[in-house]
PDB file of C-alpha atoms and ligand atoms in Angstrom:
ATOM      1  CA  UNK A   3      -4.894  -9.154   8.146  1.00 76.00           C
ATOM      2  CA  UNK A   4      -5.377  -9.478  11.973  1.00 77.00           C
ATOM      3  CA  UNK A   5      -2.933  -6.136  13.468  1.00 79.00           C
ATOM      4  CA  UNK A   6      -1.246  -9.250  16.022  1.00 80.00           C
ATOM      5  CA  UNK A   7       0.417 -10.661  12.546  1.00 77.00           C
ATOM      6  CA  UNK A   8       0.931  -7.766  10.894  1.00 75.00           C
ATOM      7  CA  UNK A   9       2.821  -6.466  14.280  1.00 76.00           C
ATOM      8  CA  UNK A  10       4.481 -10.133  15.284  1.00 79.00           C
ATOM      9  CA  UNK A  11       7.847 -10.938  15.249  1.00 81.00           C
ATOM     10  CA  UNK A  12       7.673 -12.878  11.947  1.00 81.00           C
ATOM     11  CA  UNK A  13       7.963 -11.413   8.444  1.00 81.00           C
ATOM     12  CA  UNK A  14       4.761 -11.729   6.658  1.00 82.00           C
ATOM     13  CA  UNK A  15       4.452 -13.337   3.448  1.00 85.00           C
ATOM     14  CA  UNK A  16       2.562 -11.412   0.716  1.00 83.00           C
ATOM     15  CA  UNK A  17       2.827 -12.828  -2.387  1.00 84.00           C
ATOM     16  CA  UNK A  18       4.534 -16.633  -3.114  1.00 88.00           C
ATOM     17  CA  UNK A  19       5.675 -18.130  -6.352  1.00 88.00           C
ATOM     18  CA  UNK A  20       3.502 -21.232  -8.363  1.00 90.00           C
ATOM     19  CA  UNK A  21       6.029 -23.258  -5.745  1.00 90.00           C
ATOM     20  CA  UNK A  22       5.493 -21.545  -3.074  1.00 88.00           C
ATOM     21  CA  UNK A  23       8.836 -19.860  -3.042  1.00 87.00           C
ATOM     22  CA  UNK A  24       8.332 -16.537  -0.726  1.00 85.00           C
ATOM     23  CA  UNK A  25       8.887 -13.646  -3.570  1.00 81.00           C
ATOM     24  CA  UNK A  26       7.552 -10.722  -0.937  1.00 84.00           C
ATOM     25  CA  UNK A  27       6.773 -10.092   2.381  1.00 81.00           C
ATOM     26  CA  UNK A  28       6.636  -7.321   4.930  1.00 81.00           C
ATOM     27  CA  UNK A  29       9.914  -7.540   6.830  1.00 83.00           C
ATOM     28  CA  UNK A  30       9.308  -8.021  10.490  1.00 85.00           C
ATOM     29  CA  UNK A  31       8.522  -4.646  12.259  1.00 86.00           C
ATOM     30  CA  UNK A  32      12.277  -5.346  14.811  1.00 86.00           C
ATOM     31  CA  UNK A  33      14.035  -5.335  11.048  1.00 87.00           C
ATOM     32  CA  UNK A  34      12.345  -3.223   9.747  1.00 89.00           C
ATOM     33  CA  UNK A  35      13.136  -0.362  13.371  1.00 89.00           C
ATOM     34  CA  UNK A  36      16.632  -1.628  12.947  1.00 89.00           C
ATOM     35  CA  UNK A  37      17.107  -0.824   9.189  1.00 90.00           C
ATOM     36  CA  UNK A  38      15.630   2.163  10.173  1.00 93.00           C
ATOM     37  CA  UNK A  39      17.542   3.374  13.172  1.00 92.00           C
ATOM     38  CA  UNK A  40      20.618   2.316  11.307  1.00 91.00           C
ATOM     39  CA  UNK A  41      19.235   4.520   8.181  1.00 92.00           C
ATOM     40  CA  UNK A  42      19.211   7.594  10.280  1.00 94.00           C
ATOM     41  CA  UNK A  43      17.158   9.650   8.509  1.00 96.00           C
ATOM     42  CA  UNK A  44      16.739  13.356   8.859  1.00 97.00           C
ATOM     43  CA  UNK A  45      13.648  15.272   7.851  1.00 98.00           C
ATOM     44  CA  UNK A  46      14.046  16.822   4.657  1.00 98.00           C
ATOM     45  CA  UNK A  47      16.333  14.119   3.138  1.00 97.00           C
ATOM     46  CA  UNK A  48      15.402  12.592  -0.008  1.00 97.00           C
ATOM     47  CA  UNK A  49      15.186   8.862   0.417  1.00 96.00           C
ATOM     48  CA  UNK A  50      15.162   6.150  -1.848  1.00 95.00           C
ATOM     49  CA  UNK A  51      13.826   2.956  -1.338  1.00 95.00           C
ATOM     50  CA  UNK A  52      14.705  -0.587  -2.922  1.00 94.00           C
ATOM     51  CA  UNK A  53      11.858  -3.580  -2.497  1.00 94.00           C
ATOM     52  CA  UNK A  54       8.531  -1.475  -2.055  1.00 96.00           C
ATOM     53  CA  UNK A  55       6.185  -4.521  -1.201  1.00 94.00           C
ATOM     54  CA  UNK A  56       3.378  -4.023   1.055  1.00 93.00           C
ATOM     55  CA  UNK A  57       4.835   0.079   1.320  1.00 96.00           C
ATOM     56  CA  UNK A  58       4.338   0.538   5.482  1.00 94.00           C
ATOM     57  CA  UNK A  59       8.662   0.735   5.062  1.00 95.00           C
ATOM     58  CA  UNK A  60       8.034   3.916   2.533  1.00 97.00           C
ATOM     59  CA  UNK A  61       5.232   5.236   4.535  1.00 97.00           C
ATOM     60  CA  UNK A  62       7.028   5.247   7.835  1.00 97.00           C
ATOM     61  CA  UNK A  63      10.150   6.756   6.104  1.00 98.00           C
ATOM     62  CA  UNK A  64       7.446   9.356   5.038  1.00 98.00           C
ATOM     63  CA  UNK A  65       7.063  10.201   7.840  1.00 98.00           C
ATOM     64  CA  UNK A  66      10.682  10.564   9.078  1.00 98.00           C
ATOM     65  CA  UNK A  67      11.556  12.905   6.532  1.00 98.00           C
ATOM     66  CA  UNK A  68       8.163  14.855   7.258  1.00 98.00           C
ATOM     67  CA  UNK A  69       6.661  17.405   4.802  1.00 97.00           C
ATOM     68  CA  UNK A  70       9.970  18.850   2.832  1.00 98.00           C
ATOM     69  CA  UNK A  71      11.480  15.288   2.370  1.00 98.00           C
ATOM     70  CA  UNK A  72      10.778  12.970  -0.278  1.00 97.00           C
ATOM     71  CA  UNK A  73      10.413   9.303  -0.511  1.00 98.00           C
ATOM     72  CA  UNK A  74      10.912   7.185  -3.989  1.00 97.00           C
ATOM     73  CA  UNK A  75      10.308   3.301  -3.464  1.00 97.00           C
ATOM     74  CA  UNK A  76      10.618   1.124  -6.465  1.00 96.00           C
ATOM     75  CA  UNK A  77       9.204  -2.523  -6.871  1.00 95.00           C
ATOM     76  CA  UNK A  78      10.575  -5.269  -8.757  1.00 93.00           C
ATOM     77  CA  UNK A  79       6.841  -6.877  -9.643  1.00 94.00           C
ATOM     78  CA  UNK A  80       4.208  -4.813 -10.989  1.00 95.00           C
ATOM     79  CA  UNK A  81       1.173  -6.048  -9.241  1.00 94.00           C
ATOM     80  CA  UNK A  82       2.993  -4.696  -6.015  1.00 94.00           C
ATOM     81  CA  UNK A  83       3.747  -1.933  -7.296  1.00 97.00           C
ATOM     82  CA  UNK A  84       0.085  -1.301  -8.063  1.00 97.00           C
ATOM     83  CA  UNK A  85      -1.164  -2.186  -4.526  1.00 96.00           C
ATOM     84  CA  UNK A  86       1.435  -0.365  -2.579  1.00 97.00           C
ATOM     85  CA  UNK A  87       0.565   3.394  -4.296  1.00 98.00           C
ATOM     86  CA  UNK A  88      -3.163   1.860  -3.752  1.00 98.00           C
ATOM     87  CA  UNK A  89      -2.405   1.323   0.042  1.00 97.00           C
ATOM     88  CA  UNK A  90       0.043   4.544   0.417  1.00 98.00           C
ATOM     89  CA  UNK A  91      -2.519   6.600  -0.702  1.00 98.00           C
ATOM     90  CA  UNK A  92      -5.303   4.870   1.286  1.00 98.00           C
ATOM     91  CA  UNK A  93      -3.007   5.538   4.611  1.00 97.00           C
ATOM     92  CA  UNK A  94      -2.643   9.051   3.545  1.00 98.00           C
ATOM     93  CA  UNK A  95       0.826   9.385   1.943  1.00 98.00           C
ATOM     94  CA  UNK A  96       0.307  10.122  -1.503  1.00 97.00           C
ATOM     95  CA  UNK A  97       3.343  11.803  -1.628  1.00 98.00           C
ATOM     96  CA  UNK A  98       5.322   9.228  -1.717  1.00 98.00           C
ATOM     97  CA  UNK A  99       6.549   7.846  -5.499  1.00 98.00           C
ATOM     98  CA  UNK A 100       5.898   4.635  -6.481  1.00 98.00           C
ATOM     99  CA  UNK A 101       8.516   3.138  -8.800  1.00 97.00           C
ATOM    100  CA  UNK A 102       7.492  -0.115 -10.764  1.00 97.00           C
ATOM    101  CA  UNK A 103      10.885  -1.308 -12.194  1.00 95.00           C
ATOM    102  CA  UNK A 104      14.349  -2.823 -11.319  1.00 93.00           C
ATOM    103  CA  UNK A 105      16.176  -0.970  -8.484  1.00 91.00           C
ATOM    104  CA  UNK A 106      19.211  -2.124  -9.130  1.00 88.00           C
ATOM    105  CA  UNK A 107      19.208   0.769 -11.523  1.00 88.00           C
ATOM    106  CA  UNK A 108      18.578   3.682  -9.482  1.00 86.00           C
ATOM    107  CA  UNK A 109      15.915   6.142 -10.082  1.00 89.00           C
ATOM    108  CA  UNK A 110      17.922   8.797 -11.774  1.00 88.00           C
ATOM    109  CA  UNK A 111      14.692  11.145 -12.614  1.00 90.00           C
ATOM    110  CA  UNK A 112      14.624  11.546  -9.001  1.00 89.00           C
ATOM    111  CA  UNK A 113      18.072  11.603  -8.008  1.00 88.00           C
ATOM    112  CA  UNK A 114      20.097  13.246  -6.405  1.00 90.00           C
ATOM    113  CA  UNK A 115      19.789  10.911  -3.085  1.00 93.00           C
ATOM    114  CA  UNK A 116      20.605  11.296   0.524  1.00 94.00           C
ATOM    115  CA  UNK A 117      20.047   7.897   1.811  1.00 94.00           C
ATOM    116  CA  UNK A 118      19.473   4.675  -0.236  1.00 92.00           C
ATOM    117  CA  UNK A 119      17.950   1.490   1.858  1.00 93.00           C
ATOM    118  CA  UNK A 120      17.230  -1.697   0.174  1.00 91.00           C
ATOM    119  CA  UNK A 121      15.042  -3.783   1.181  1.00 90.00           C
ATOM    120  CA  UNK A 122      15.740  -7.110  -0.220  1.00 86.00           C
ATOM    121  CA  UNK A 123      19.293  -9.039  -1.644  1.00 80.00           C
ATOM    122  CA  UNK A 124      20.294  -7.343  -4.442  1.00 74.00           C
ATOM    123  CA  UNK A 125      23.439  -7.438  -6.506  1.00 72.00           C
ATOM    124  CA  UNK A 126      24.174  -5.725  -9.698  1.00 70.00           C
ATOM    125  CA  UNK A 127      23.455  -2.310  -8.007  1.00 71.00           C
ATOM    126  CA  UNK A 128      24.697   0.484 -10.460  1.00 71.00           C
ATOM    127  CA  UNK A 129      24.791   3.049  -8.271  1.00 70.00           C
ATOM    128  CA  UNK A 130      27.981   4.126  -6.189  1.00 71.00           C
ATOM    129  CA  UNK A 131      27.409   4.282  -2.946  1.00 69.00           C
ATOM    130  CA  UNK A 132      29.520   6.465  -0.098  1.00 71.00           C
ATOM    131  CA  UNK A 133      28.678   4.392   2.894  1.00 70.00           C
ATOM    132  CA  UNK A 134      26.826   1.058   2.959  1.00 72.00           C
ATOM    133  CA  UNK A 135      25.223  -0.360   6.162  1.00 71.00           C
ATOM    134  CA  UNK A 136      24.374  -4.296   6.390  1.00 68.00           C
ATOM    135  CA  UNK A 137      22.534  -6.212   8.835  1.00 66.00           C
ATOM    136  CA  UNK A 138      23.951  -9.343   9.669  1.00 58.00           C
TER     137      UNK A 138
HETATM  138  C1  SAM B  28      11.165  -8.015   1.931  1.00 63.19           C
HETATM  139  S1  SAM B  28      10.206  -7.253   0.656  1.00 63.19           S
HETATM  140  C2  SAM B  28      10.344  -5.539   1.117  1.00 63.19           C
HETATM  141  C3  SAM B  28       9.422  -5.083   2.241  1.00 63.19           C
HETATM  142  C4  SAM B  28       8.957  -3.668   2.023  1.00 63.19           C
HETATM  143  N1  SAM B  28      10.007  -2.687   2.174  1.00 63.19           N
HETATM  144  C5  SAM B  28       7.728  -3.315   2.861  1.00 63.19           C
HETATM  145  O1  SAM B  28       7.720  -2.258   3.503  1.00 63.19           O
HETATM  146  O2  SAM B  28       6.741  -4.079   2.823  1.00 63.19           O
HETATM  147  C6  SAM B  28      11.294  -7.238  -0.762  1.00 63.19           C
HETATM  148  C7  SAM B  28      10.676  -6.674  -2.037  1.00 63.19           C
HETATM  149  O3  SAM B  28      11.745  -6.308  -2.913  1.00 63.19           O
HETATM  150  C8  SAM B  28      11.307  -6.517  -4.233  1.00 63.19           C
HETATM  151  N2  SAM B  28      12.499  -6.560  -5.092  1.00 63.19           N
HETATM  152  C9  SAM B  28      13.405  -7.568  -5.221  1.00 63.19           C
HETATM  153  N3  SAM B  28      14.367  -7.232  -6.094  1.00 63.19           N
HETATM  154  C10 SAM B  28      14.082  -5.970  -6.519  1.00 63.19           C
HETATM  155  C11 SAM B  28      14.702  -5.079  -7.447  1.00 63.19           C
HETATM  156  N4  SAM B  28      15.801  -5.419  -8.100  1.00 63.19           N
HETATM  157  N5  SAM B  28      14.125  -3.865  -7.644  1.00 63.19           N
HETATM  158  C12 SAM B  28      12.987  -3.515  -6.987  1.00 63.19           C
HETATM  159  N6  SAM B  28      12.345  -4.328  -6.106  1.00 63.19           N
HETATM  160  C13 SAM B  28      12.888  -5.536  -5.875  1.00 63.19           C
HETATM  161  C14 SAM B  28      10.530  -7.816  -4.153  1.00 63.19           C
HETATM  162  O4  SAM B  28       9.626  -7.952  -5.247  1.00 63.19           O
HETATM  163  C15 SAM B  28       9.819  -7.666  -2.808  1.00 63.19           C
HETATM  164  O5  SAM B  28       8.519  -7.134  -2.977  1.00 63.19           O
END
């Protein structure tokens, strides 16, 4: 993908429904820096993520949290799930955990949390959180 779409102002789509119904896309990089600026994160947290996709969100979380963080990001299909540990190895953060499954359940295996961020409407979350951040 030419780096002038991937770094636009749009989201890009990544994966559409036999209708061509959007199912996945990277979020555009201004929501994405505002999700993230709002997220705060510290290095060394332990971050989960909700809507892996493409996984550039997980990787630059990766790298907010540095070396004695950790990052869990769990997707929803299973093809993406696939291609995002393919890609966040390729770009060098194998560290990251790549969760094929439904979100909306947690992760407990890697629980506890500091920060949750999800990535894409959800409802039905079991998990309690403290504090919840939305974008309008
Ligand atoms: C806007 S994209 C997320 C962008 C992503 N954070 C990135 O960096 O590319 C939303 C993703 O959330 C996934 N999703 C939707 N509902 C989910 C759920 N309940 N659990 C996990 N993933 C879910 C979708 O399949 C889709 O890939």
């Amino acid at each position: 993908m030419p780096l002038e779409v991937a770094y636009g102002r749009k989201p890009v789509v990544t994966r559409r429904a036999a209708d061509g119904t959007s199912v996945s896309s990277a979020s555009s990089p201004k929501l994405v820096a505002t999700m993230l600026e709002q997220l705060a994160v510290q290095p060394g947290q332990r971050v989960l993520e909700i809507g892996a996709a493409t996984g550039i969100n997980a990787a630059l979380l990766a790298e907010l949290v540095g070396p004695t963080g950790t990052v869990v990001t769990i997707e929803l299909d299973d093809d993406l799930a696939a291609s995002a540990t393919e890609s966040l190895e390729a770009a060098g953060y194998p560290q990251v955990e790549v969760i094929y499954g439904d979100g909306a359940l947690g992760h407990p295996d890697h629980a506890a949390y500091d920060l949750i961020i999800v990535t894409d409407m959800l409802t039905g979350l079991s998990i309690e959180p403290r504090r919840v951040v939305s974008l309008p």
